[in-house]
Structure formats: structure tokens, C-alpha cells
């Protein structure tokens, strides 16, 4: 079994139960799993690989809990730059359906590479458009190439425009075919063992693109096979109007009717919720993935991330689709979440808190999202919504997933009084090292598992073909 010794970090952030931050810290791992964490003098003297991280801050690998990797093919599309979600989707659906398996491969590699360079080690991808020969298998193969820990959905859309849904009919699938392929993917790929590198979820896309029958059938299949459930929910006012008009219920009540409130469920966005609905999430054990950049980009609103935390709702972070962000930097997303939460407490009701006290009042100090809370959302928070207890922290029994930032970079100059907070407050740069299961994906600031320039060149060729289909020269 291969061993790894990390030592001499300026500070190692564990996110363990005591939230230890260890000066001169390190870890010892065997076969991808951590056995020891502590100051250098408490660790073994040697290993098969020794990584000296003097002058670095080391953090647990970040966990991206909601993404659409295929959307790296359509970033900054002119027709979708200045519109809200429904119009944005309308500009993209047919382009995503026109992608090829080869394009899916490069899109996955590009997105995962950019994530790894930001310190991300685990990514969940919500794939839901499967036309033109594409399948979840394309993304799984690419994730294995680059070496990231991967969770992917066999997502779905079945409610086309002719039946009152948002997507074009040619972009949706037959429900029997969806369920059959879902069962196939689970049987072939899902790994429920500790330290798993690959897991499957079922993720019907949204209330406006999937029938109630498919939502119920997907939940039954997922629970029979022991996999998790995911969908977009309460992302926009338009969605709320859709569920009220079609089902006579707000989105959360609609999910409750379908049996979709449970500990095995997490929702993306969950922006437009009230206090009762937050309480429902907490009581049912539902998780939420907060996607601040996407919500800002599409003018969707501000999710009540701190209210969720106070209520005991599991909250993780997602960069969301690369065409609604339009980036794949999870450390930057954690910073965005912190800043947006601070903006929110300055707003008047109903967007902000119901108080007349100034934000300067010490009685409101607990409302401020701290840098360390933002790190928690991006690590343990993401792990919790994905149902993982073996990632998100650096502690014995956890996977050896971590990243390191160089503290002599210009972005940190003047910020070393608190290097951990500086990782969030200062402009996020590239990770110097990103390790997944004890193996490097990024070393010395470069992706080392794939030929990234060649992948980018091929990817841009695929993207140009799709842009041409949208009328962009």
C-alpha cells in the first residue's frame, strides 16, 4: 500500500470535530486514506511520497455539490448573457442536445481541471440532456482520466413544450427509457463503500421539465437501489408561478406531495422559500446546495444560507453550470457566498432580516458569515448534502483529499496575520497542489494527470460548432 507524508504546512486546517488549525501541521495517509494528522513531530519520519508544504496553507479538498459540466461548451453565449433563467434555458437547450460524446468528454475534463485548480477534489455533476448518442458514461470516463472524486446523476427531462413544459420536445426522453438507463447506470457504476471514487444519484431536472410520475418513479428506484436524489427547486419566481399554476402548490409543498422531502434528498438553489419551508427542510433532513454566482448572474435572488444554517439545514456549495457562472472556481464560490450573505443582512425585509438594528450593532454579530463558515460550507457542508462522512475534513479515517495555497503569492501579501481567513478574503488564486485520494491532480500549480492544453484546444473546436448553431460566428 502506497503511503504519503505531508509535513511542515504553515497551517493545516482540519475541519475536524474540534476545528483544529495546526501550525507546522501535516498528515500521514496509506492507500488514499488518512491515518494520522498533527504537528510534524507526531508523524512518521518517512513515506513512499513526502510532500513538504512549508509556506503553504493546507485545507480539506473542496466539495462541489451542484454542477453541469457540459455547460463549459457554451460559456458567455451572447444570446444568454443578459436574461433570466427561463430565457437562458431557452437559448441553450438545443445546443446542449446537439453535443457529442467527444464534446462531453472535453467539457468534463475542462470543468474538472478548473475545479481542481481551485482546490476542489469532489464534484457532483447534474447531467440531464442525453441526445445524439451521449450518456453518463462519457462523463464518468473523463472523471477517471483526470483523477477526481466524482458523483454524477443520471438526470432526466420528460416534460416537453407540447405537454406544458419548458424544454423543446426534441430535448426530452421517454420515461421508460429514462428509468431503464437509470437502473443500468446504478448497477454498473455506483460504489457505496467508504472512500468511493464514483457514486451515482438520480436527478430529474426540475418541476417545469419533468412529470410528477417520473419524480415519483425516480424516487422509488433511487430508494430501492440506495442512491441519493437531487433536483433544482425554488430557483426563481417563474418556477414558483409554474408550480402554482400547474399543481396548485408552491415548489416545496409540491416536493412534499411527491415524497421528495427526506434525508436522501438535496435541492439546488432553494432561493425562494419562507420560514415554514425552511423548517420543513430541517425536519425532514433535506440538504440544500447554495449557488451564489449563478443566482446573481441570472438575477434569481439570494438564497437564505445563514437562515438555513441556523435552522439546522444541511448546506453545501456549488459553482453550478459553467454557462450560468461562467467559471469553475469553488474557492471563489465560497468567497462569493460569504460576501453575498453579508450583503443580505444589510437589506430591508423581505429580502433582508426583520430588524431595525444597524449592522454595526454587536447584537447582530452572529448574522455575519465568517471566512471559516464559508470554508465549512465548501467542505463539510458539501460532504453532508452528498451523504458522505469520509470527505470534507482532514482526520483519521477520511480520504486524503486536500489542497495547498502558497502564502508567498502577491494576493496574500499583507494578509498573513490570519492565513486561513486570507484564503477567503483575498482574491483566490490557483492551488499549488491538489491531491485526491492521496494522489496529485495538481502539482506546482499545474494539472498533471491530463494534457490540458490539448484538451482545451479540442474543447474550443466543439464549442465553436455549438456557437455556430446558435447563430454566433
Short mmCIF file of C-alpha atoms in Angstrom, two decimals:
data_model
loop_
_atom_site.label_atom_id
_atom_site.label_comp_id
_atom_site.label_asym_id
_atom_site.label_seq_id
_atom_site.Cartn_x
_atom_site.Cartn_y
_atom_site.Cartn_z
CA UNK A 1 0.00 0.00 0.00
CA UNK A 2 1.35 3.42 -1.01
CA UNK A 3 2.00 5.92 1.80
CA UNK A 4 2.03 9.71 1.75
CA UNK A 5 3.54 12.11 4.28
CA UNK A 6 2.58 15.79 4.18
CA UNK A 7 4.59 17.96 6.56
CA UNK A 8 5.60 21.48 7.61
CA UNK A 9 2.44 23.31 6.47
CA UNK A 10 2.39 26.85 7.83
CA UNK A 11 -1.09 25.95 8.98
CA UNK A 12 -3.16 22.85 8.28
CA UNK A 13 -6.93 23.33 8.54
CA UNK A 14 -8.52 20.07 9.66
CA UNK A 15 -12.26 20.89 9.83
CA UNK A 16 -12.38 18.02 12.32
CA UNK A 17 -14.76 17.98 15.27
CA UNK A 18 -12.56 20.40 17.21
CA UNK A 19 -11.93 22.54 14.10
CA UNK A 20 -8.19 22.33 14.78
CA UNK A 21 -5.84 24.53 12.79
CA UNK A 22 -2.35 23.08 13.25
CA UNK A 23 0.75 25.24 12.89
CA UNK A 24 3.56 23.20 11.33
CA UNK A 25 0.99 20.51 10.68
CA UNK A 26 0.82 17.56 8.37
CA UNK A 27 -0.79 14.21 7.73
CA UNK A 28 0.11 10.61 7.02
CA UNK A 29 -2.02 8.56 4.63
CA UNK A 30 -1.97 4.99 3.43
CA UNK A 31 -3.64 3.84 0.22
CA UNK A 32 -5.54 7.10 -0.07
CA UNK A 33 -6.93 7.19 3.47
CA UNK A 34 -5.65 9.36 6.31
CA UNK A 35 -4.21 7.57 9.34
CA UNK A 36 -2.65 10.46 11.28
CA UNK A 37 -2.99 14.25 11.42
CA UNK A 38 -0.99 16.54 13.69
CA UNK A 39 2.17 18.57 14.24
CA UNK A 40 5.19 17.34 12.32
CA UNK A 41 6.89 15.77 15.34
CA UNK A 42 3.90 13.44 15.89
CA UNK A 43 4.02 11.97 12.37
CA UNK A 44 6.19 9.23 10.85
CA UNK A 45 9.60 10.28 9.52
CA UNK A 46 9.20 8.78 6.05
CA UNK A 47 6.76 7.53 3.43
CA UNK A 48 6.70 6.46 -0.20
CA UNK A 49 5.99 10.10 -1.06
CA UNK A 50 6.94 13.05 1.13
CA UNK A 51 5.41 16.45 0.37
CA UNK A 52 6.96 19.41 2.16
CA UNK A 53 4.41 22.22 2.29
CA UNK A 54 6.42 24.86 4.12
CA UNK A 55 5.00 28.27 3.28
CA UNK A 56 1.56 26.88 2.40
CA UNK A 57 -1.88 26.81 3.98
CA UNK A 58 -3.43 23.35 3.61
CA UNK A 59 -7.19 22.80 3.61
CA UNK A 60 -9.51 19.83 3.09
CA UNK A 61 -10.43 19.28 -0.54
CA UNK A 62 -13.47 21.33 -1.51
CA UNK A 63 -16.73 19.57 -2.40
CA UNK A 64 -18.78 20.90 -5.32
CA UNK A 65 -22.37 19.82 -4.70
CA UNK A 66 -24.06 21.03 -7.90
CA UNK A 67 -22.73 21.45 -11.42
CA UNK A 68 -23.42 20.97 -15.13
CA UNK A 69 -20.04 20.23 -16.65
CA UNK A 70 -21.34 20.05 -20.22
CA UNK A 71 -22.14 23.73 -20.00
CA UNK A 72 -18.44 24.59 -20.30
CA UNK A 73 -19.21 24.22 -24.03
CA UNK A 74 -21.50 27.28 -24.04
CA UNK A 75 -19.91 29.82 -21.72
CA UNK A 76 -20.67 33.51 -22.33
CA UNK A 77 -23.07 32.69 -25.17
CA UNK A 78 -24.23 36.10 -26.49
CA UNK A 79 -27.92 35.15 -26.61
CA UNK A 80 -27.84 34.14 -22.94
CA UNK A 81 -25.74 36.85 -21.35
CA UNK A 82 -28.44 39.24 -20.13
CA UNK A 83 -31.54 37.13 -19.49
CA UNK A 84 -33.14 35.29 -16.59
CA UNK A 85 -33.28 31.53 -16.10
CA UNK A 86 -36.19 30.58 -18.37
CA UNK A 87 -34.92 32.66 -21.30
CA UNK A 88 -31.37 31.48 -20.62
CA UNK A 89 -32.50 27.85 -20.78
CA UNK A 90 -34.38 28.57 -24.00
CA UNK A 91 -31.15 29.82 -25.57
CA UNK A 92 -29.27 26.67 -24.54
CA UNK A 93 -31.48 23.55 -24.61
CA UNK A 94 -30.99 22.68 -28.29
CA UNK A 95 -27.25 23.38 -28.15
CA UNK A 96 -26.76 21.00 -25.23
CA UNK A 97 -28.80 18.36 -27.06
CA UNK A 98 -26.52 18.77 -30.09
CA UNK A 99 -23.30 17.97 -28.23
CA UNK A 100 -21.44 14.73 -28.99
CA UNK A 101 -19.85 12.19 -26.64
CA UNK A 102 -16.45 13.60 -27.63
CA UNK A 103 -17.60 17.09 -26.68
CA UNK A 104 -18.92 15.78 -23.36
CA UNK A 105 -15.52 14.31 -22.62
CA UNK A 106 -13.63 17.57 -23.14
CA UNK A 107 -16.29 19.59 -21.32
CA UNK A 108 -15.96 17.32 -18.29
CA UNK A 109 -12.17 17.46 -18.37
CA UNK A 110 -12.09 21.24 -18.72
CA UNK A 111 -14.58 21.78 -15.90
CA UNK A 112 -12.90 19.32 -13.54
CA UNK A 113 -9.45 20.74 -14.31
CA UNK A 114 -10.60 24.25 -13.46
CA UNK A 115 -12.21 22.96 -10.28
CA UNK A 116 -9.05 21.09 -9.25
CA UNK A 117 -7.02 24.26 -9.78
CA UNK A 118 -9.33 25.94 -7.23
CA UNK A 119 -8.85 23.20 -4.62
CA UNK A 120 -11.90 21.09 -5.43
CA UNK A 121 -11.43 17.32 -5.06
CA UNK A 122 -15.03 16.04 -5.26
CA UNK A 123 -17.59 17.11 -7.84
CA UNK A 124 -21.25 16.25 -8.28
CA UNK A 125 -22.49 16.73 -11.83
CA UNK A 126 -26.16 17.07 -12.71
CA UNK A 127 -26.28 15.70 -16.25
CA UNK A 128 -29.79 15.65 -17.70
CA UNK A 129 -29.70 16.11 -21.50
CA UNK A 130 -28.94 12.83 -23.27
CA UNK A 131 -29.36 13.04 -27.01
CA UNK A 132 -27.12 12.50 -30.02
CA UNK A 133 -25.50 9.38 -28.53
CA UNK A 134 -24.47 10.98 -25.24
CA UNK A 135 -24.64 9.10 -21.93
CA UNK A 136 -23.47 9.47 -18.34
CA UNK A 137 -20.67 7.06 -19.24
CA UNK A 138 -18.95 9.86 -21.20
CA UNK A 139 -18.52 11.99 -18.09
CA UNK A 140 -17.54 9.05 -15.92
CA UNK A 141 -14.74 8.12 -18.30
CA UNK A 142 -13.43 11.69 -18.29
CA UNK A 143 -13.52 11.96 -14.49
CA UNK A 144 -11.45 8.79 -14.29
CA UNK A 145 -8.94 10.26 -16.74
CA UNK A 146 -8.28 13.32 -14.64
CA UNK A 147 -8.49 11.51 -11.30
CA UNK A 148 -11.21 13.49 -9.50
CA UNK A 149 -13.63 12.03 -6.98
CA UNK A 150 -16.93 12.06 -8.86
CA UNK A 151 -20.63 11.80 -8.20
CA UNK A 152 -22.86 12.07 -11.24
CA UNK A 153 -26.57 11.93 -11.83
CA UNK A 154 -28.50 10.04 -14.41
CA UNK A 155 -30.68 13.11 -14.72
CA UNK A 156 -33.68 13.50 -16.95
CA UNK A 157 -36.22 15.69 -18.72
CA UNK A 158 -39.55 14.27 -19.92
CA UNK A 159 -41.99 17.21 -19.95
CA UNK A 160 -41.65 18.91 -23.34
CA UNK A 161 -43.33 22.05 -24.59
CA UNK A 162 -46.22 20.19 -26.19
CA UNK A 163 -47.20 18.93 -22.72
CA UNK A 164 -46.77 22.26 -20.99
CA UNK A 165 -43.09 22.03 -20.04
CA UNK A 166 -40.26 24.43 -20.80
CA UNK A 167 -37.80 22.34 -22.89
CA UNK A 168 -38.38 21.65 -26.60
CA UNK A 169 -39.88 18.22 -27.28
CA UNK A 170 -36.74 17.11 -29.13
CA UNK A 171 -34.68 17.61 -25.95
CA UNK A 172 -36.70 15.30 -23.67
CA UNK A 173 -36.74 11.50 -23.33
CA UNK A 174 -39.25 8.70 -22.91
CA UNK A 175 -39.81 7.96 -19.22
CA UNK A 176 -39.49 4.19 -19.52
CA UNK A 177 -36.14 4.65 -21.28
CA UNK A 178 -35.01 7.08 -18.55
CA UNK A 179 -35.80 4.63 -15.77
CA UNK A 180 -34.20 1.70 -17.59
CA UNK A 181 -30.97 3.63 -18.15
CA UNK A 182 -31.03 4.88 -14.58
CA UNK A 183 -31.11 1.30 -13.32
CA UNK A 184 -28.29 0.38 -15.72
CA UNK A 185 -26.03 3.21 -14.58
CA UNK A 186 -26.59 2.46 -10.88
CA UNK A 187 -25.87 -1.24 -11.35
CA UNK A 188 -22.72 -0.61 -13.37
CA UNK A 189 -21.11 2.29 -11.54
CA UNK A 190 -22.42 3.10 -8.05
CA UNK A 191 -19.94 2.40 -5.25
CA UNK A 192 -21.35 2.66 -1.73
CA UNK A 193 -18.13 1.68 0.09
CA UNK A 194 -16.11 4.12 2.24
CA UNK A 195 -13.61 6.04 0.16
CA UNK A 196 -15.66 5.54 -3.01
CA UNK A 197 -14.27 7.38 -6.05
CA UNK A 198 -17.52 7.17 -8.03
CA UNK A 199 -21.18 7.36 -6.99
CA UNK A 200 -24.48 7.78 -8.83
CA UNK A 201 -27.56 9.85 -7.98
CA UNK A 202 -30.90 10.17 -9.73
CA UNK A 203 -31.84 13.73 -10.61
CA UNK A 204 -34.95 14.60 -12.61
CA UNK A 205 -34.18 18.12 -13.75
CA UNK A 206 -36.88 20.46 -12.43
CA UNK A 207 -40.61 20.88 -11.80
CA UNK A 208 -41.03 22.53 -15.22
CA UNK A 209 -39.24 19.80 -17.23
CA UNK A 210 -40.31 16.52 -15.58
CA UNK A 211 -43.71 14.96 -14.89
CA UNK A 212 -44.92 14.11 -11.36
CA UNK A 213 -44.94 10.45 -12.39
CA UNK A 214 -41.24 10.49 -13.25
CA UNK A 215 -40.43 12.28 -10.00
CA UNK A 216 -42.21 9.56 -8.02
CA UNK A 217 -40.79 6.69 -10.07
CA UNK A 218 -37.25 8.07 -9.83
CA UNK A 219 -37.59 8.38 -6.06
CA UNK A 220 -38.84 4.80 -5.79
CA UNK A 221 -35.96 3.49 -7.91
CA UNK A 222 -33.35 5.53 -6.03
CA UNK A 223 -34.58 4.34 -2.65
CA UNK A 224 -34.74 0.74 -3.81
CA UNK A 225 -31.13 0.93 -5.01
CA UNK A 226 -29.80 3.07 -2.14
CA UNK A 227 -28.75 6.15 -4.10
CA UNK A 228 -29.49 9.81 -3.45
CA UNK A 229 -32.00 12.16 -5.07
CA UNK A 230 -31.44 15.64 -6.44
CA UNK A 231 -33.27 18.32 -8.41
CA UNK A 232 -33.46 22.07 -8.93
CA UNK A 233 -36.02 23.71 -6.68
CA UNK A 234 -37.35 27.19 -5.83
CA UNK A 235 -34.68 28.77 -8.01
CA UNK A 236 -36.83 31.57 -9.46
CA UNK A 237 -40.19 33.30 -9.13
CA UNK A 238 -41.03 31.96 -12.61
CA UNK A 239 -40.73 28.40 -11.27
CA UNK A 240 -42.97 29.25 -8.33
CA UNK A 241 -45.59 30.64 -10.72
CA UNK A 242 -45.32 27.46 -12.81
CA UNK A 243 -45.96 25.09 -9.89
CA UNK A 244 -48.80 27.24 -8.54
CA UNK A 245 -50.49 27.35 -11.94
CA UNK A 246 -49.96 23.68 -12.83
CA UNK A 247 -50.12 21.91 -9.46
CA UNK A 248 -51.73 24.48 -7.17
CA UNK A 249 -48.75 24.39 -4.81
CA UNK A 250 -45.53 26.23 -4.10
CA UNK A 251 -42.41 24.25 -5.08
CA UNK A 252 -41.62 22.89 -1.60
CA UNK A 253 -45.21 21.74 -1.00
CA UNK A 254 -45.15 20.09 -4.43
CA UNK A 255 -42.00 18.17 -3.46
CA UNK A 256 -43.63 17.09 -0.21
CA UNK A 257 -46.62 15.76 -2.12
CA UNK A 258 -44.29 13.71 -4.33
CA UNK A 259 -42.42 12.19 -1.37
CA UNK A 260 -39.31 14.21 -2.11
CA UNK A 261 -38.61 15.57 1.38
CA UNK A 262 -36.16 13.21 3.06
CA UNK A 263 -32.61 12.73 4.29
CA UNK A 264 -31.62 11.24 0.93
CA UNK A 265 -32.58 14.42 -0.97
CA UNK A 266 -30.77 17.66 -1.68
CA UNK A 267 -32.02 20.58 -3.73
CA UNK A 268 -30.04 23.02 -5.83
CA UNK A 269 -30.65 26.74 -5.19
CA UNK A 270 -33.73 26.82 -2.90
CA UNK A 271 -33.77 30.60 -3.13
CA UNK A 272 -37.47 31.41 -2.79
CA UNK A 273 -38.53 29.76 0.47
CA UNK A 274 -40.31 31.00 3.57
CA UNK A 275 -39.70 30.26 7.25
CA UNK A 276 -42.15 27.34 7.25
CA UNK A 277 -40.45 25.75 4.26
CA UNK A 278 -37.03 26.13 5.87
CA UNK A 279 -38.44 24.36 8.92
CA UNK A 280 -39.77 21.58 6.67
CA UNK A 281 -36.29 21.07 5.20
CA UNK A 282 -34.72 20.92 8.65
CA UNK A 283 -37.31 18.48 9.98
CA UNK A 284 -37.01 16.15 7.00
CA UNK A 285 -33.22 16.23 6.84
CA UNK A 286 -33.21 17.73 3.34
CA UNK A 287 -30.00 19.31 2.08
CA UNK A 288 -29.52 22.46 0.01
CA UNK A 289 -26.77 23.40 -2.41
CA UNK A 290 -26.21 27.16 -2.45
CA UNK A 291 -25.08 28.52 -5.84
CA UNK A 292 -24.50 32.25 -5.27
CA UNK A 293 -22.73 33.19 -8.52
CA UNK A 294 -25.35 31.56 -10.74
CA UNK A 295 -28.17 33.13 -8.74
CA UNK A 296 -26.56 36.54 -9.15
CA UNK A 297 -25.72 36.03 -12.83
CA UNK A 298 -29.33 35.12 -13.70
CA UNK A 299 -30.94 37.60 -11.26
CA UNK A 300 -32.63 34.68 -9.48
CA UNK A 301 -32.33 36.03 -5.94
CA UNK A 302 -30.34 35.38 -2.77
CA UNK A 303 -30.75 32.06 -1.00
CA UNK A 304 -31.09 32.32 2.81
CA UNK A 305 -27.87 30.42 3.53
CA UNK A 306 -27.43 31.68 7.10
CA UNK A 307 -31.10 31.09 7.91
CA UNK A 308 -30.66 27.53 6.70
CA UNK A 309 -27.63 27.08 8.95
CA UNK A 310 -29.45 28.48 11.98
CA UNK A 311 -32.35 26.10 11.35
CA UNK A 312 -30.05 23.07 11.10
CA UNK A 313 -30.48 22.51 7.35
CA UNK A 314 -27.51 20.85 5.64
CA UNK A 315 -25.96 23.40 3.27
CA UNK A 316 -23.23 22.89 0.67
CA UNK A 317 -21.88 24.98 -2.19
CA UNK A 318 -21.95 24.59 -5.96
CA UNK A 319 -20.43 26.55 -8.81
CA UNK A 320 -23.47 25.44 -10.84
CA UNK A 321 -23.37 25.28 -14.62
CA UNK A 322 -20.36 26.80 -16.27
CA UNK A 323 -22.72 28.72 -18.55
CA UNK A 324 -24.51 30.40 -15.64
CA UNK A 325 -21.45 31.26 -13.59
CA UNK A 326 -19.37 31.16 -16.04
CA UNK A 327 -16.50 29.63 -14.12
CA UNK A 328 -15.48 26.54 -12.20
CA UNK A 329 -13.68 28.05 -9.19
CA UNK A 330 -15.10 26.65 -5.97
CA UNK A 331 -12.83 28.66 -3.68
CA UNK A 332 -14.09 31.81 -5.39
CA UNK A 333 -17.64 30.49 -4.89
CA UNK A 334 -17.03 30.16 -1.15
CA UNK A 335 -15.84 33.76 -1.11
CA UNK A 336 -18.91 34.79 -3.08
CA UNK A 337 -21.18 33.03 -0.61
CA UNK A 338 -19.56 34.87 2.27
CA UNK A 339 -19.85 38.26 0.60
CA UNK A 340 -23.42 37.73 -0.57
CA UNK A 341 -24.52 36.64 2.91
CA UNK A 342 -23.07 39.88 4.24
CA UNK A 343 -24.88 41.91 1.62
CA UNK A 344 -28.12 40.16 2.51
CA UNK A 345 -28.06 41.25 6.17
CA UNK A 346 -27.97 44.89 5.03
CA UNK A 347 -31.20 44.61 3.01
CA UNK A 348 -34.67 45.50 4.23
CA UNK A 349 -37.41 42.83 4.59
CA UNK A 350 -38.47 40.65 2.96
CA UNK A 351 -35.08 40.18 1.24
CA UNK A 352 -33.21 41.00 4.45
CA UNK A 353 -33.79 40.34 8.15
CA UNK A 354 -36.74 41.80 10.01
CA UNK A 355 -34.86 44.18 12.28
CA UNK A 356 -34.33 47.89 12.81
CA UNK A 357 -30.86 47.38 14.28
CA UNK A 358 -27.87 48.60 12.32
CA UNK A 359 -25.37 46.05 11.03
CA UNK A 360 -22.94 47.86 13.36
CA UNK A 361 -24.87 46.62 16.40
CA UNK A 362 -22.99 43.83 18.24
CA UNK A 363 -26.34 42.11 18.76
CA UNK A 364 -26.19 41.22 15.05
CA UNK A 365 -22.65 39.80 15.02
CA UNK A 366 -23.90 36.21 14.63
CA UNK A 367 -25.58 37.12 11.35
CA UNK A 368 -22.25 37.73 9.62
CA UNK A 369 -20.94 34.76 7.63
CA UNK A 370 -17.31 34.31 8.61
CA UNK A 371 -14.50 33.06 6.41
CA UNK A 372 -14.36 29.81 8.36
CA UNK A 373 -18.09 29.27 7.98
CA UNK A 374 -17.65 29.71 4.23
CA UNK A 375 -14.90 27.08 4.28
CA UNK A 376 -17.24 24.80 6.19
CA UNK A 377 -19.94 25.17 3.53
CA UNK A 378 -17.41 24.21 0.84
CA UNK A 379 -16.06 21.18 2.72
CA UNK A 380 -18.17 19.51 5.40
CA UNK A 381 -21.32 21.15 4.08
CA UNK A 382 -20.87 19.69 0.63
CA UNK A 383 -19.99 16.31 2.08
CA UNK A 384 -23.14 16.30 4.19
CA UNK A 385 -25.52 17.03 1.31
CA UNK A 386 -23.85 14.30 -0.77
CA UNK A 387 -24.27 11.86 2.12
CA UNK A 388 -20.53 11.40 2.67
CA UNK A 389 -18.84 11.10 6.07
CA UNK A 390 -15.38 10.33 4.67
CA UNK A 391 -14.60 13.61 2.88
CA UNK A 392 -14.65 17.29 3.84
CA UNK A 393 -12.15 17.09 6.71
CA UNK A 394 -8.55 16.08 7.35
CA UNK A 395 -8.81 13.47 10.09
CA UNK A 396 -8.06 9.76 10.58
CA UNK A 397 -10.47 7.63 8.55
CA UNK A 398 -11.10 10.36 5.97
CA UNK A 399 -9.96 10.34 2.38
CA UNK A 400 -6.62 12.01 1.69
CA UNK A 401 -8.22 14.84 -0.30
CA UNK A 402 -6.62 18.23 0.26
CA UNK A 403 -5.21 21.31 -1.42
CA UNK A 404 -2.50 23.81 -0.63
CA UNK A 405 -2.13 27.51 -1.37
CA UNK A 406 1.25 29.26 -1.50
CA UNK A 407 1.39 32.07 1.02
CA UNK A 408 4.13 34.00 -0.78
CA UNK A 409 1.80 34.85 -3.67
CA UNK A 410 1.09 38.54 -4.22
CA UNK A 411 -2.62 38.03 -3.42
CA UNK A 412 -1.73 37.14 0.19
CA UNK A 413 0.81 39.93 0.72
CA UNK A 414 -0.17 41.76 3.91
CA UNK A 415 -2.76 39.14 4.84
CA UNK A 416 -0.69 36.62 6.79
CA UNK A 417 -1.93 37.61 10.23
CA UNK A 418 -4.68 35.03 9.55
CA UNK A 419 -3.77 32.83 6.57
CA UNK A 420 -6.97 30.80 6.84
CA UNK A 421 -9.22 33.86 6.56
CA UNK A 422 -6.93 35.27 3.87
CA UNK A 423 -7.75 32.27 1.69
CA UNK A 424 -11.32 33.65 1.52
CA UNK A 425 -10.93 37.41 1.93
CA UNK A 426 -8.08 37.76 -0.55
CA UNK A 427 -8.50 37.08 -4.27
CA UNK A 428 -8.47 33.31 -4.71
CA UNK A 429 -5.58 32.09 -6.83
CA UNK A 430 -4.55 28.71 -8.19
CA UNK A 431 -3.97 25.84 -5.84
CA UNK A 432 -0.30 24.92 -5.70
CA UNK A 433 -1.21 21.30 -5.00
CA UNK A 434 -4.49 19.38 -5.12
CA UNK A 435 -4.48 15.74 -4.04
CA UNK A 436 -7.34 13.28 -4.46
CA UNK A 437 -7.17 10.01 -2.57
CA UNK A 438 -3.51 10.60 -1.87
CA UNK A 439 -2.54 11.27 -5.48
CA UNK A 440 -1.74 14.59 -7.17
CA UNK A 441 -4.11 16.07 -9.72
CA UNK A 442 -2.45 19.49 -9.45
CA UNK A 443 1.25 19.91 -8.62
CA UNK A 444 3.16 23.20 -8.60
CA UNK A 445 0.07 24.96 -9.93
CA UNK A 446 -0.43 22.75 -12.99
CA UNK A 447 -2.78 19.86 -13.77
CA UNK A 448 -0.58 16.78 -14.04
CA UNK A 449 -2.98 13.98 -14.96
CA UNK A 450 -4.03 15.11 -18.46
CA UNK A 451 -2.59 17.12 -21.34
CA UNK A 452 -4.70 20.18 -20.55
CA UNK A 453 -3.61 22.43 -23.47
CA UNK A 454 -4.55 19.70 -25.96
CA UNK A 455 -7.90 19.16 -24.22
CA UNK A 456 -8.64 22.90 -24.26
CA UNK A 457 -7.83 23.13 -27.97
CA UNK A 458 -10.18 20.24 -28.81
CA UNK A 459 -12.82 21.62 -26.46
CA UNK A 460 -12.80 25.00 -28.19
CA UNK A 461 -13.42 23.26 -31.51
CA UNK A 462 -16.51 21.54 -30.09
CA UNK A 463 -17.68 24.80 -28.51
CA UNK A 464 -17.28 26.69 -31.77
CA UNK A 465 -19.54 24.19 -33.54
CA UNK A 466 -22.28 24.72 -30.94
CA UNK A 467 -21.86 28.50 -31.06
CA UNK A 468 -22.34 28.36 -34.82
CA UNK A 469 -25.62 26.51 -34.29
CA UNK A 470 -26.83 29.40 -32.15
CA UNK A 471 -26.01 31.86 -34.93
CA UNK A 472 -22.74 33.09 -33.40
CA UNK A 473 -19.93 33.31 -35.94
#
